[in-house]
RNA sequence: GGAGAGAUGUCCGAGUGGUCGAAGGAGGCGGUCUUGAAAACCGUUGUGUCGAGAGGCACCAAGGGUUCGAAUCCCUUUCUCUCCGCCA
């Protein structure tokens, strides 16, 4: 969440930012609650002071009457404090609810716009493949080669689940290992994270675990949720800690499953593996000094590009518009890979996304860094290294051959142990 | 899962319900001494929050409770250690 002092001093900028993001938050309500909370806080503290003074008086020798009088007075103070505190808690809770709905400020260069068509393409890499046959989509390929089974998953679990079989298993494992090796070489600490996390961590990261619009599965009676991304467990890793500035930047490469409800999402553009309830992802996560975060964000984007270049998959990079930024993001880049089976005759489909969330998450999670002069909230960034489901789509569809087989990108072959997936 | 012990500041470690934001030591920082260093000595050394400021309030694993008053008493939870059981 934003610093409320900042909100108080930059009311118009905050409102403008909310408008640019096409969100609806009542900033004036937040400010009036903030003011009210501070008033109540001061009242409560003034009475607590009286209580402390009253208690201090009783340290000295007193007559019974004097003592009794003080005790009576103390009892009265105690009741008053209890009442005031109850109101204070109520107001604080309301304030917290409202304030956490205010999104992060956006980078001044982030394009202003409402939806994905307003995103700004900033580069493109690779050649869109031209087939001298009609390319299949990955659903067809997966079925023909017996490597992905949606129908059985629907029977056993439900729609938007899948079994990977045969070589697809090794393709997924290869993508993970290929990515982990690259990231480890770049100084990221490899991590396999839990797939569940507490609600408070979700909220700190900026996810809303509750409500109809939530994309998150909650596990009944446990206070936990299935994570939608390792961003949650990696960001939560340092919650409530003070980091030594010399240890920054801290870089994690986290492998986890990702679970998303994806309610209502269906249709041609989300078919097959594209939008599923469970997938596997290697996520990059960085904690750094505020002054480093812009450069670090560019670095994460470059790493994502390097990974897809290594896979020889054509992609373009877009600078996400304000309306399409998640609430915690200050700026976001997406890589969209070419997917020959998408839409009528192929289309770009998002495969990675990297966000600089500045101190929006660290403030809520309580993650600071310290050096000689400073103790401040640090900046947190995340980026997809590889979401295996979508990477598998890109590999299958781009590398398909006329005979229905699929070639494996060169850099992946040492990890798969085979260079082609063909019909048995 | 069962039985027991414990959790205090950067670390070690004391703490009878009121004089405890917390003894003492170590470490850090500043200084005296020294050609320099060590030793010795002196001083200083938590965080958060509200407030323009003065200053206040909160925090002794976390959350509740008892009390005029809780680091100290009671309950719950978490974690650590020892022993037993179970287990991939």
GROMACS .gro file of N, CA and C (backbone and C1' of nucleotides) in nm, chain B residues 7-8 10-12 16 23 25-27 29 32-35 37 39 41-42 45 49 53 60 68 73 76 79-80:
model
  196
  431A        P    1   1.297  -1.838   2.896
  431A      O5'    2   1.295  -1.812   2.739
  431A      C5'    3   1.418  -1.804   2.666
  431A      C4'    4   1.387  -1.771   2.522
  431A      C3'    5   1.330  -1.630   2.503
  431A      O3'    6   1.384  -1.572   2.385
  431A      C1'    7   1.179  -1.793   2.420
  432U        P    8   1.512  -1.478   2.400
  432U      O5'    9   1.452  -1.363   2.489
  432U      C5'   10   1.362  -1.270   2.431
  432U      C4'   11   1.358  -1.146   2.515
  432U      C3'   12   1.484  -1.060   2.511
  432U      O3'   13   1.483  -0.972   2.399
  432U      C1'   14   1.414  -1.087   2.735
  434U        P   15   1.805  -0.546   1.879
  434U      O5'   16   1.949  -0.601   1.840
  434U      C5'   17   1.973  -0.643   1.705
  434U      C4'   18   2.110  -0.706   1.700
  434U      C3'   19   2.135  -0.811   1.806
  434U      O3'   20   2.084  -0.937   1.767
  434U      C1'   21   2.318  -0.659   1.799
  435C        P   22   2.017  -1.033   1.877
  435C      O5'   23   2.144  -1.100   1.944
  435C      C5'   24   2.227  -1.188   1.868
  435C      C4'   25   2.350  -1.221   1.948
  435C      C3'   26   2.323  -1.278   2.086
  435C      O3'   27   2.301  -1.418   2.080
  435C      C1'   28   2.483  -1.105   2.103
  436C        P   29   2.212  -1.487   2.194
  436C      O5'   30   2.302  -1.477   2.325
  436C      C5'   31   2.412  -1.565   2.342
  436C      C4'   32   2.486  -1.531   2.469
  436C      C3'   33   2.406  -1.544   2.599
  436C      O3'   34   2.400  -1.679   2.644
  436C      C1'   35   2.528  -1.342   2.601
  440U        P   36   1.255  -1.225   3.993
  440U      O5'   37   1.130  -1.180   4.077
  440U      C5'   38   1.072  -1.274   4.167
  440U      C4'   39   1.020  -1.205   4.290
  440U      C3'   40   0.895  -1.119   4.269
  440U      O3'   41   0.779  -1.200   4.272
  440U      C1'   42   1.054  -1.002   4.402
  447A        P   43   1.930  -0.177   3.177
  447A      O5'   44   2.022  -0.225   3.296
  447A      C5'   45   2.005  -0.169   3.425
  447A      C4'   46   2.064  -0.260   3.530
  447A      C3'   47   2.210  -0.300   3.510
  447A      O3'   48   2.298  -0.196   3.546
  447A      C1'   49   2.083  -0.487   3.577
  449G        P   50   2.918  -0.390   3.326
  449G      O5'   51   2.951  -0.511   3.229
  449G      C5'   52   3.046  -0.610   3.269
  449G      C4'   53   3.040  -0.730   3.179
  449G      C3'   54   3.080  -0.705   3.034
  449G      O3'   55   3.220  -0.697   3.017
  449G      C1'   56   2.885  -0.836   3.039
  450A        P   57   3.282  -0.596   2.913
  450A      O5'   58   3.252  -0.672   2.775
  450A      C5'   59   3.307  -0.801   2.750
  450A      C4'   60   3.246  -0.861   2.627
  450A      C3'   61   3.255  -0.776   2.501
  450A      O3'   62   3.383  -0.787   2.439
  450A      C1'   63   3.035  -0.858   2.521
  451G        P   64   3.446  -0.661   2.366
  451G      O5'   65   3.348  -0.640   2.243
  451G      C5'   66   3.344  -0.735   2.135
  451G      C4'   67   3.229  -0.701   2.042
  451G      C3'   68   3.233  -0.561   1.983
  451G      O3'   69   3.320  -0.552   1.872
  451G      C1'   70   3.016  -0.605   2.063
  453C        P   71   3.324   0.040   1.533
  453C      O5'   72   3.256   0.178   1.574
  453C      C5'   73   3.158   0.239   1.490
  453C      C4'   74   3.095   0.355   1.560
  453C      C3'   75   3.193   0.459   1.617
  453C      O3'   76   3.241   0.548   1.518
  453C      C1'   77   3.031   0.407   1.780
  456U        P   78   4.070   1.264   2.178
  456U      O5'   79   4.101   1.218   2.327
  456U      C5'   80   4.085   1.309   2.435
  456U      C4'   81   4.129   1.244   2.563
  456U      C3'   82   4.273   1.190   2.561
  456U      O3'   83   4.367   1.293   2.589
  456U      C1'   84   4.127   1.026   2.652
  457C        P   85   4.504   1.295   2.507
  457C      O5'   86   4.580   1.165   2.559
  457C      C5'   87   4.621   1.155   2.696
  457C      C4'   88   4.670   1.015   2.724
  457C      C3'   89   4.777   0.963   2.627
  457C      O3'   90   4.906   1.009   2.664
  457C      C1'   91   4.609   0.798   2.654
  458U        P   92   5.003   1.067   2.556
  458U      O5'   93   5.034   0.940   2.465
  458U      C5'   94   5.109   0.830   2.517
  458U      C4'   95   5.122   0.723   2.411
  458U      C3'   96   5.171   0.771   2.275
  458U      O3'   97   5.312   0.785   2.272
  458U      C1'   98   4.986   0.626   2.245
  459U        P   99   5.379   0.912   2.203
  459U      O5'  100   5.357   0.887   2.047
  459U      C5'  101   5.366   0.995   1.954
  459U      C4'  102   5.369   0.941   1.813
  459U      C3'  103   5.258   0.843   1.779
  459U      O3'  104   5.140   0.912   1.738
  459U      C1'  105   5.466   0.754   1.709
  461A        P  106   4.603   0.453   1.646
  461A      O5'  107   4.619   0.300   1.682
  461A      C5'  108   4.575   0.200   1.591
  461A      C4'  109   4.623   0.065   1.634
  461A      C3'  110   4.564   0.009   1.763
  461A      O3'  111   4.436  -0.047   1.743
  461A      C1'  112   4.798  -0.025   1.760
  463A        P  113   4.198  -0.411   2.307
  463A      O5'  114   4.271  -0.389   2.446
  463A      C5'  115   4.324  -0.500   2.518
  463A      C4'  116   4.400  -0.452   2.638
  463A      C3'  117   4.319  -0.366   2.735
  463A      O3'  118   4.244  -0.445   2.825
  463A      C1'  119   4.525  -0.259   2.688
  465C        P  120   3.896  -0.052   3.265
  465C      O5'  121   3.873   0.105   3.263
  465C      C5'  122   3.926   0.187   3.368
  465C      C4'  123   3.924   0.331   3.328
  465C      C3'  124   3.789   0.383   3.279
  465C      O3'  125   3.702   0.415   3.385
  465C      C1'  126   3.957   0.454   3.130
  466C        P  127   3.546   0.399   3.367
  466C      O5'  128   3.510   0.530   3.285
  466C      C5'  129   3.529   0.659   3.341
  466C      C4'  130   3.495   0.765   3.241
  466C      C3'  131   3.360   0.750   3.172
  466C      O3'  132   3.253   0.796   3.252
  466C      C1'  133   3.524   0.797   3.010
  469U        P  134   2.258   0.676   2.469
  469U      O5'  135   2.274   0.557   2.364
  469U      C5'  136   2.272   0.584   2.224
  469U      C4'  137   2.307   0.458   2.148
  469U      C3'  138   2.223   0.337   2.183
  469U      O3'  139   2.103   0.340   2.110
  469U      C1'  140   2.452   0.276   2.169
  473U        P  141   0.685   0.404   1.163
  473U      O5'  142   0.569   0.459   1.256
  473U      C5'  143   0.443   0.394   1.261
  473U      C4'  144   0.363   0.451   1.375
  473U      C3'  145   0.344   0.602   1.370
  473U      O3'  146   0.236   0.636   1.286
  473U      C1'  147   0.410   0.539   1.587
  477G        P  148   0.784   1.768   1.456
  477G      O5'  149   0.816   1.859   1.582
  477G      C5'  150   0.939   1.933   1.588
  477G      C4'  151   0.940   2.020   1.710
  477G      C3'  152   0.947   1.945   1.843
  477G      O3'  153   1.082   1.928   1.882
  477G      C1'  154   0.769   2.103   1.848
  484C        P  155   0.636  -0.679   2.511
  484C      O5'  156   0.793  -0.697   2.499
  484C      C5'  157   0.852  -0.793   2.410
  484C      C4'  158   0.964  -0.866   2.481
  484C      C3'  159   0.916  -0.979   2.571
  484C      O3'  160   0.971  -1.100   2.523
  484C      C1'  161   1.058  -0.828   2.690
  492C        P  162  -0.886  -0.354   3.977
  492C      O5'  163  -0.794  -0.237   3.921
  492C      C5'  164  -0.854  -0.123   3.861
  492C      C4'  165  -0.748  -0.016   3.846
  492C      C3'  166  -0.617  -0.063   3.783
  492C      O3'  167  -0.627  -0.061   3.642
  492C      C1'  168  -0.570   0.060   3.978
  497C        P  169   0.539  -1.531   3.606
  497C      O5'  170   0.387  -1.520   3.656
  497C      C5'  171   0.351  -1.551   3.790
  497C      C4'  172   0.201  -1.556   3.802
  497C      C3'  173   0.131  -1.629   3.687
  497C      O3'  174   0.128  -1.768   3.708
  497C      C1'  175   0.023  -1.421   3.727
  500U        P  176  -0.410  -2.360   2.768
  500U      O5'  177  -0.423  -2.286   2.627
  500U      C5'  178  -0.547  -2.288   2.555
  500U      C4'  179  -0.534  -2.204   2.431
  500U      C3'  180  -0.417  -2.238   2.340
  500U      O3'  181  -0.445  -2.348   2.255
  500U      C1'  182  -0.424  -2.004   2.372
  503C        P  183   0.530  -2.416   1.471
  503C      O5'  184   0.671  -2.365   1.523
  503C      C5'  185   0.747  -2.273   1.446
  503C      C4'  186   0.860  -2.220   1.529
  503C      C3'  187   0.952  -2.326   1.589
  503C      O3'  188   1.049  -2.372   1.496
  503C      C1'  189   0.895  -2.169   1.755
  504U        P  190   1.115  -2.515   1.514
  504U      O5'  191   1.214  -2.493   1.636
  504U      C5'  192   1.331  -2.414   1.622
  504U      C4'  193   1.406  -2.409   1.753
  504U      C3'  194   1.439  -2.546   1.813
  504U      O3'  195   1.556  -2.601   1.755
  504U      C1'  196   1.346  -2.405   1.980
   0.00000   0.00000   0.00000
